[in-house]
Every structure is written in C-alpha cells, then in structure tokens.
XYZ file of C-alpha atoms in Angstrom:
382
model
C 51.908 54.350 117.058
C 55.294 56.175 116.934
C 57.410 55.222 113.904
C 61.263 55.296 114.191
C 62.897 57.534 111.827
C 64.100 54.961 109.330
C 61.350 53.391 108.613
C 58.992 56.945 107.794
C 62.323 57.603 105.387
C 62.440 54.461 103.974
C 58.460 54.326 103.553
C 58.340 57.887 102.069
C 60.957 57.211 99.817
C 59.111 53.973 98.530
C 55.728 56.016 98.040
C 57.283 58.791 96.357
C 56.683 60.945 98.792
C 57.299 65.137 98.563
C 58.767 66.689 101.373
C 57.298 69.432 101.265
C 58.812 71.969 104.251
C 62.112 72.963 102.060
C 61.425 70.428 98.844
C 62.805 67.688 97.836
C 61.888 63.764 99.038
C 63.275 61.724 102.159
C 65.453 58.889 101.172
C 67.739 56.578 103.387
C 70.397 56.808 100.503
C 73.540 59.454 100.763
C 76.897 59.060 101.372
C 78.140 61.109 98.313
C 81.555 63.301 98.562
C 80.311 66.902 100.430
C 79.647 70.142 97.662
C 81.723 72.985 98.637
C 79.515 76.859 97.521
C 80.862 80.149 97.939
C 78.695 81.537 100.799
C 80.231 85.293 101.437
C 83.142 86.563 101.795
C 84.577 88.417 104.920
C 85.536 92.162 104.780
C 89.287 91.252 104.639
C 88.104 89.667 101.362
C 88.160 86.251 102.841
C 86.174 83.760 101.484
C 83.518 81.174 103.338
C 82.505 78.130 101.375
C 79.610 76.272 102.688
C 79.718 72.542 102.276
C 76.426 70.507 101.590
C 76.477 67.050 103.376
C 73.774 64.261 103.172
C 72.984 60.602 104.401
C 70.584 58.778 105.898
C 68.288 61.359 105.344
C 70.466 64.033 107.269
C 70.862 66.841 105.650
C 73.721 69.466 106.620
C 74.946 72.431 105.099
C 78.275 73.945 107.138
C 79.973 77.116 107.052
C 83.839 77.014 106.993
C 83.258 80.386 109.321
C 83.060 79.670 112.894
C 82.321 75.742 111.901
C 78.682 76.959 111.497
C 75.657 74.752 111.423
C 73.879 76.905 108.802
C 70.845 74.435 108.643
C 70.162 70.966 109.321
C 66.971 69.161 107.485
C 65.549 65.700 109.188
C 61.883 64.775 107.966
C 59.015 64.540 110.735
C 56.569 61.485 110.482
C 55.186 61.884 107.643
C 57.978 62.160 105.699
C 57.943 66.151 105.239
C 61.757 68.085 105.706
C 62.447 71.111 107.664
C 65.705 72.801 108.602
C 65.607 72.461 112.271
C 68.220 74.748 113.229
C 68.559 79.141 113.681
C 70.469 80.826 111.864
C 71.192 82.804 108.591
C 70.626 83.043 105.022
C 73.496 85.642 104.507
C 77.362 85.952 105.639
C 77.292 89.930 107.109
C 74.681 88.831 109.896
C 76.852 86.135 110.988
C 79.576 88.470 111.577
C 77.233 91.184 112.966
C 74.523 90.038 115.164
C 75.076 85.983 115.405
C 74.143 84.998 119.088
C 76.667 82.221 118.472
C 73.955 80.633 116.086
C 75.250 76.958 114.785
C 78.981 77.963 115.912
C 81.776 75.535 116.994
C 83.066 77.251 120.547
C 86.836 77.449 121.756
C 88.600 77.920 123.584
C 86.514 77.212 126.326
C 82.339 76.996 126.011
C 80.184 79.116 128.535
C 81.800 81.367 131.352
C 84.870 81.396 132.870
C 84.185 84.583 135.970
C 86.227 87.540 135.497
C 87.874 86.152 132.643
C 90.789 85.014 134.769
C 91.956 81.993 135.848
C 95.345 80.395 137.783
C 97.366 77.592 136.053
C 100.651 76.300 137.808
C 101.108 79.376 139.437
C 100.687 81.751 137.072
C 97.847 84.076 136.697
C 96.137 84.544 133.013
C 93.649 87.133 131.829
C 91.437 86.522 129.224
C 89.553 88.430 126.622
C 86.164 89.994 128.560
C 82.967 89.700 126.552
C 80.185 89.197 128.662
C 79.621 91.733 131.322
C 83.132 90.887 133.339
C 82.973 87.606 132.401
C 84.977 85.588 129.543
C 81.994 83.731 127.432
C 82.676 81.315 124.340
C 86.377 81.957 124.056
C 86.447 85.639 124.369
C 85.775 88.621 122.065
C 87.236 86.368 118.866
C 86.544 82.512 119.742
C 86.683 79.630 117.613
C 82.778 80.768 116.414
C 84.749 84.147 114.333
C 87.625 82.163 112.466
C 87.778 80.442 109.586
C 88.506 77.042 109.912
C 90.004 74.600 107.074
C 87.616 71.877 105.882
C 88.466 68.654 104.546
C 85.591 66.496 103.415
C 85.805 62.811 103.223
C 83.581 59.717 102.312
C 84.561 56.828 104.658
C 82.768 53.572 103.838
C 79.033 54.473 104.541
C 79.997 57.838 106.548
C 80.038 61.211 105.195
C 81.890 64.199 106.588
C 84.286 66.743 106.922
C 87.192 67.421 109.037
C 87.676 71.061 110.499
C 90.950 72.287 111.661
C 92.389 75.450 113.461
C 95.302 76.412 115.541
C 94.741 79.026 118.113
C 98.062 80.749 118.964
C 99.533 81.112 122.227
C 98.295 84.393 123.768
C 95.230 84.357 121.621
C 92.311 85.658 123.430
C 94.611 85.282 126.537
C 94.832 81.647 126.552
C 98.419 80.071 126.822
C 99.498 77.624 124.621
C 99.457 77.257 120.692
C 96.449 74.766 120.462
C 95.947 72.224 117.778
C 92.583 71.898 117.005
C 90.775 69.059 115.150
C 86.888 68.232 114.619
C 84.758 66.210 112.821
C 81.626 66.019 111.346
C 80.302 62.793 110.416
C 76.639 62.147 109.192
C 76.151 58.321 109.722
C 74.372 56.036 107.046
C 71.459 55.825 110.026
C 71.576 59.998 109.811
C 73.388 60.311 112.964
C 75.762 63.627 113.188
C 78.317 62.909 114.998
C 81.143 65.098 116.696
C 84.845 64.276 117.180
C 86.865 66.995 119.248
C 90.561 66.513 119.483
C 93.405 69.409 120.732
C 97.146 69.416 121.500
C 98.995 72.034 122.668
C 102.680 73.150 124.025
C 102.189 74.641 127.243
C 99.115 73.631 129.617
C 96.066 74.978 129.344
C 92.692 74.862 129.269
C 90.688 73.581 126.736
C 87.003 72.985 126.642
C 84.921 72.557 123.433
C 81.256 72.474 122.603
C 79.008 73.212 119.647
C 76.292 75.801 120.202
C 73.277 74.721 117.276
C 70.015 76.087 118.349
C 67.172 73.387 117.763
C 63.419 73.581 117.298
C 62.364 69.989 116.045
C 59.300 71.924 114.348
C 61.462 74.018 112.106
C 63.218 76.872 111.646
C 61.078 80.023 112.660
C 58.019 77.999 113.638
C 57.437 79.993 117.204
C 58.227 78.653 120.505
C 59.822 75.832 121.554
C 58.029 75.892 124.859
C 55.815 72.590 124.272
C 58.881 71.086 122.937
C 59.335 67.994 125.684
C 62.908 67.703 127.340
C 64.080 64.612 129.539
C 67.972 65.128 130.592
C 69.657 62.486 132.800
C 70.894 64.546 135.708
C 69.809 64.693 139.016
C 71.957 67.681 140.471
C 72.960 70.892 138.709
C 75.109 74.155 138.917
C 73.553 77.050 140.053
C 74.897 80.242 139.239
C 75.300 83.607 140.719
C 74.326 86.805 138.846
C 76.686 87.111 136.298
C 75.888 83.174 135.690
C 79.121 81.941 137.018
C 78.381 78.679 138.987
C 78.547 79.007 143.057
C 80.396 75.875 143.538
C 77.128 73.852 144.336
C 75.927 70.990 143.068
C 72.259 71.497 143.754
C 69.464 68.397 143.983
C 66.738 69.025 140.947
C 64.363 67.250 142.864
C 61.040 69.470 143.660
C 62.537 72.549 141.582
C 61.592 73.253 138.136
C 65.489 72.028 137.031
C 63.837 68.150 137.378
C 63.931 66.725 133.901
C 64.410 63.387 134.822
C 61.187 62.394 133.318
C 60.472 64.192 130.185
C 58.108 67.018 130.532
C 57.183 70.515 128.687
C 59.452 73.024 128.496
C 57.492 75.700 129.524
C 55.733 73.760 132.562
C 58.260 75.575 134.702
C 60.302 77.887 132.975
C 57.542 80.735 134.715
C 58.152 79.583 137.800
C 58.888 82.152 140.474
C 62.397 80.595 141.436
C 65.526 82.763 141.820
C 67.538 80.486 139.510
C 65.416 81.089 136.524
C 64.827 84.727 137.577
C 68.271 85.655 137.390
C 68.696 83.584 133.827
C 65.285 84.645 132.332
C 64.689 81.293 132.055
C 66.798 78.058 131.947
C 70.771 78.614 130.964
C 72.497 75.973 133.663
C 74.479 73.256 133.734
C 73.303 69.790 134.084
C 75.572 67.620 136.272
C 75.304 64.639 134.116
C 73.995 61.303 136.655
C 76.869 58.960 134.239
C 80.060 61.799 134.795
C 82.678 61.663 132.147
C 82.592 58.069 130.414
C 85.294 56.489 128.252
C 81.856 56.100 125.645
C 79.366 58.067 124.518
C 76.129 57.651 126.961
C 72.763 58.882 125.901
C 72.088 62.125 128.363
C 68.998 63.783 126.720
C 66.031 63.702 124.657
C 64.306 66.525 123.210
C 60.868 65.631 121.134
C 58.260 68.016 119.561
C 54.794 66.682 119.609
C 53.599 68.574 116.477
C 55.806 66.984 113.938
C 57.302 64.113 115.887
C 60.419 64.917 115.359
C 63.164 63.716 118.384
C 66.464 64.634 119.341
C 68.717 61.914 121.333
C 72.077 63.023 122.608
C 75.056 61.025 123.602
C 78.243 62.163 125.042
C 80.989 61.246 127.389
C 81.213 64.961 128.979
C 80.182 65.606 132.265
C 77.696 68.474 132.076
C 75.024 69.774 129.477
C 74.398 73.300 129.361
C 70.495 73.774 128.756
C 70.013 77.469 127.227
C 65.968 78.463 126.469
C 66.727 81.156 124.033
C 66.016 83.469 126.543
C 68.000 86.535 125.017
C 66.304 85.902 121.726
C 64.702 89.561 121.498
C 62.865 89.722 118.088
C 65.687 91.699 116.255
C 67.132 88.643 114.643
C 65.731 87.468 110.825
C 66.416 83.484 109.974
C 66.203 82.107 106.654
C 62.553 81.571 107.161
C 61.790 85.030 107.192
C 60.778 85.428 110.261
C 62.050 86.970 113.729
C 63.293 84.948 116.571
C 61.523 85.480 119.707
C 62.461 84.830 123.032
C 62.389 80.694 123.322
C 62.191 80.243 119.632
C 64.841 78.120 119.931
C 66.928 76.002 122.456
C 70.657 74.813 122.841
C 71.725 71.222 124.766
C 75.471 71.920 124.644
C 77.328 69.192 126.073
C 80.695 70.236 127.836
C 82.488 70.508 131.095
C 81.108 72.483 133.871
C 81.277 76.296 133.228
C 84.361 78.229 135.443
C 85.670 74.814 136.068
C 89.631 76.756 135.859
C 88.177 78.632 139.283
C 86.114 75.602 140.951
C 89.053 73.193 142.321
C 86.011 70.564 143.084
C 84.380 70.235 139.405
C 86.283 68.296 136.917
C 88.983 69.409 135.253
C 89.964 71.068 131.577
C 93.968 71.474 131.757
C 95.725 70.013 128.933
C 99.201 69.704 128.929
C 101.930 68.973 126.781
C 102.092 65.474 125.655
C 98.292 64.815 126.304
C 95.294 64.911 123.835
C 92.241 66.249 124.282
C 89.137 64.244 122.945
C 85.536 64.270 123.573
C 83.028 62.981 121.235
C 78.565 63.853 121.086
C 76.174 61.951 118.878
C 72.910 63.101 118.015
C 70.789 60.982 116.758
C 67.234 62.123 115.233
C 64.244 59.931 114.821
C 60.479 60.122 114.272
C-alpha cells in the first residue's frame, strides 16, 4: 500500500526516525522565519546569500543568484531525506558551467527563433545564445542576476519574495520590467510559485523556473525508470534548431503519449525524427485544460525506487518536458558525482516556445497598465 506523504512524515517523526540520505529526521513541523548564509561572492565582489527554508517537511535552500534552487530535500516512504534537485555545492560553477540548473528564467523561457520578434510594428533583436536562437532570456537572463530576497512567515506559510527589474533594452527586450516572485513552502510541504511583472512599454514576458528533478536523489543515475503522466494530448514539434513549426501535433501512437503514466525511457530510443533531432524529449506539451484562471494539476512524475512523487499544477498553457539530454558527464553536483545524460529531468511550465513569431499560439505581450501573473504548485508525496 502507497502511503501519502504526510502520514510517512508524521509517522517517522513519531518513531524517531533518522533520515538518513542528508541527516537529520522528517517532521511535519516548520514554518520558522528563512536563515540567510553567505554562499560566494561574484567576481565584481558581489555577494550571494543562500536562504534555508523549511515546512511540512520541505526543505529548500535558495540562492539570491539567478533565484537558484540549490537543493530541495522531501523524504521517500520510509521516512529517509534526499535533495532531489542538480546542482552545485560552490558559487564559481554556477557562473561557469550551470546548464540553467535550479534557475528562475526571464525574460522569456525556452526559444524565441532568430532571436527576433515583431511587436506593434516594430522589429526587436534580442541577445543570441543558442545557435541563432534567443534561449532563457539571452546571453544574461534572469538565471545570471542577483535578485533581492525578502523572506516572510505568513500564518502557516514560509517564504521569500524575489524581486528584479530588467531595464528597457536589456538583452534586447523593450520595456523596463517589474519583476516579482514568490516562494512559498506550504504547511502540507507544497512549494509554490507566484510570478507577477509590469512594465512601461509592451512586451513580452514569459517566466518559468528550470529545477532539474530526480525523485531518487541528487546524483543517483538515470531518471529513465522515473514514471511520467502529463495531461496533454497534442504537442509542438520543432524544427532543427528546436523552434516549434506551428503544429499542434496528436501524441496519440508516438512516443510523446503520456497520457497514462509510463517509463521514461520506454520511448525515449525510439527511432522518431522528433526525438532524433532533440536527443531525446525537449517539447512542449499543449496542455488538454489551456490557460485557467486556477491552478490545474498537469503532471505527475513518480520514482518507483524510493516512492517519491511529483504533482504539478499550473494555469499555463504548455509544459516543456526536457530529459537531460545535453547532460554530458563534465558537470560535478554536490553528491560528488557526474551528471550523465538523463540524470535528471525538467517539467517547466510556461507558454509555448516562439509564441512572439506563431500568431496562432497564445499570447505573451504585456502592456502598460496590465499585470502579468501566473502561478505552479508542486506538490510532493510518498
């Protein structure tokens, strides 16, 4: 029998119970003010603190760089805590070699072609990073500034807010852009994230966060037999430099069906152009509920090993599945050990990639006057 996540916490915490993955012992009680740590320090001399959030046996630790996820520690059925995000133990590979590991992305998550787009007439270039396309904001996104933090204790909920403003022209974007988000851990353990952006000229806006899961830990190998059910029955397939054709393709009979929960690797070998051009899965999921005034659960993720699940809620219209397929064995996380190609997995909800260039998909211009706001739960269990 499966047990939900609150009562393994609740039952470990009653036995005594060690967790032994990273230390400590699972408890369902938290809620105290955040701790800020010096993590590093930039080569300007700027500082990063890392803050150190916990309740309802979450456990969170973020970087004021980049609004990094630097780890994130749930307990698996027996009771036992591992960090179930990739990243780093040190500041200098963060700003070297981070494949976006953890990072809050801005202006605009996943690929806008050619870096350019048309707004009102006028044509904009953006910063090229990715071949000749724009990916993650540019060159210097949200994921490589340093963001102010604010923690707060509301009631049961724990968090922090994270603010930046984005000036007009950076990156190529128009329009100085307000930028607000929050981190809550819920007294159930829920993390919880609140977007919000104004600006003074239109734009487009289009914010995601890019954590890299494996439910079995940090650095425990692939993430293959991981099981993945997502609530989409069409997605965007892309041409070769992974800018979406315009189509909204049927998953049904192709190895992008994960309307019923099934192995990640199943298919992911499959001899179909889509995933040979991506070396694996990196699409976007054309979400069956579209953009909802509520969140809406859209996606499960469980590993079998520990137990461990995943549940994601949103009201965007797409989820971008990623397989870790660039993952090359040059990268060290805290565990020690390399990550290998699908080591690790992102589910990063959003609007469709290139939507500035595709008229048809929904759209991400903000204008003056307007507020942008887009919330994602993700709720863990056992």
């Amino acid at each position: 029998m499966e047990l939900n996540r609150r009562t393994v916490i609740v039952g470990a915490a009653a036995a005594g119970m060690a967790a032994t993955t990273l230390g400590g012992t699972a408890h369902a009680t938290g809620g105290r003010k955040p701790v800020k740590t010096l993590f590093g320090k930039l080569a300007d001399g700027t500082k990063v603190h890392s803050w150190s959030l916990e309740n309802g046996g979450t456990r969170l630790k973020v970087l004021s760089y980049g609004g990094i996820v630097q780890s994130l520690e749930i307990p698996d059925r027996r009771g036992r805590y591992a960090n179930v995000s990739a990243g780093f133990d040190n500041m200098e590979d963060y700003v070297a070699k981070s494949p976006y590991f953890g990072a809050l992305i801005g202006r605009y998550g996943n690929r806008i072609g050619k870096g350019r787009f048309t707004l009102d007439g006028k044509a904009h270039q953006l910063s090229v990073n990715d071949g000749e396309q724009s990916l993650h904001g540019g060159a210097k996104g949200f994921d490589k500034r340093v963001w102010d933090v604010e923690p707060f204790v509301k009631g049961s909920d724990v968090g922090l807010y994270l603010y930046y403003t984005s000036v007009d022209g950076e990156m190529g974007y128009p329009g100085t852009l307000k930028t607000k988000v929050t981190y809550t851990l819920t007294k159930h353990g829920d993390w919880r994230i609140d977007y919000e952006a104004t600006t003074d000229k239109a734009t487009v806006v289009n914010l995601t966060s890019h954590v890299y899961w494996n439910l079995a830990g940090e650095g425990s190998g692939t993430i293959e037999d991981h099981e993945l059910h997502i609530a989409a029955s069409r997605y965007t397939p892309t041409d070769a430099g992974l800018i979406p054709t315009g189509e909204l393709a049927r998953v049904a009979g192709t190895p992008f069906d994960f309307r019923k929960a099934k192995p990640i690797g199943r298919d992911i070998r499959v001899s179909h152009p889509q995933l040979v051009t991506a070396k694996g899965f990196d699409h976007n999921w054309v979400l069956d509920k579209g953009i909802t005034a509520r969140p809406e659960h859209v996606a499960t993720l469980r590993d079998p090993s520990s137990g461990r699940t995943l549940k994601i809620a949103t009201n965007e219209p797409g989820l971008q599945f990623y397989s870790g397929n660039f993952l090359d064995g040059t990268l060290t996380g805290p565990s020690g050990r390399t990550y290998r190609q699908g080591d690790a997995l992102c589910l990063e909800t959003q609007h469709f990639p290139d939507s500035p260039n595709k008229p048809s998909f929904p759209s991400t211009v903000l204008r003056p006057g307007q507020t942008y706001r887009t919330t994602t739960i993700h709720t863990f269990g056992c």
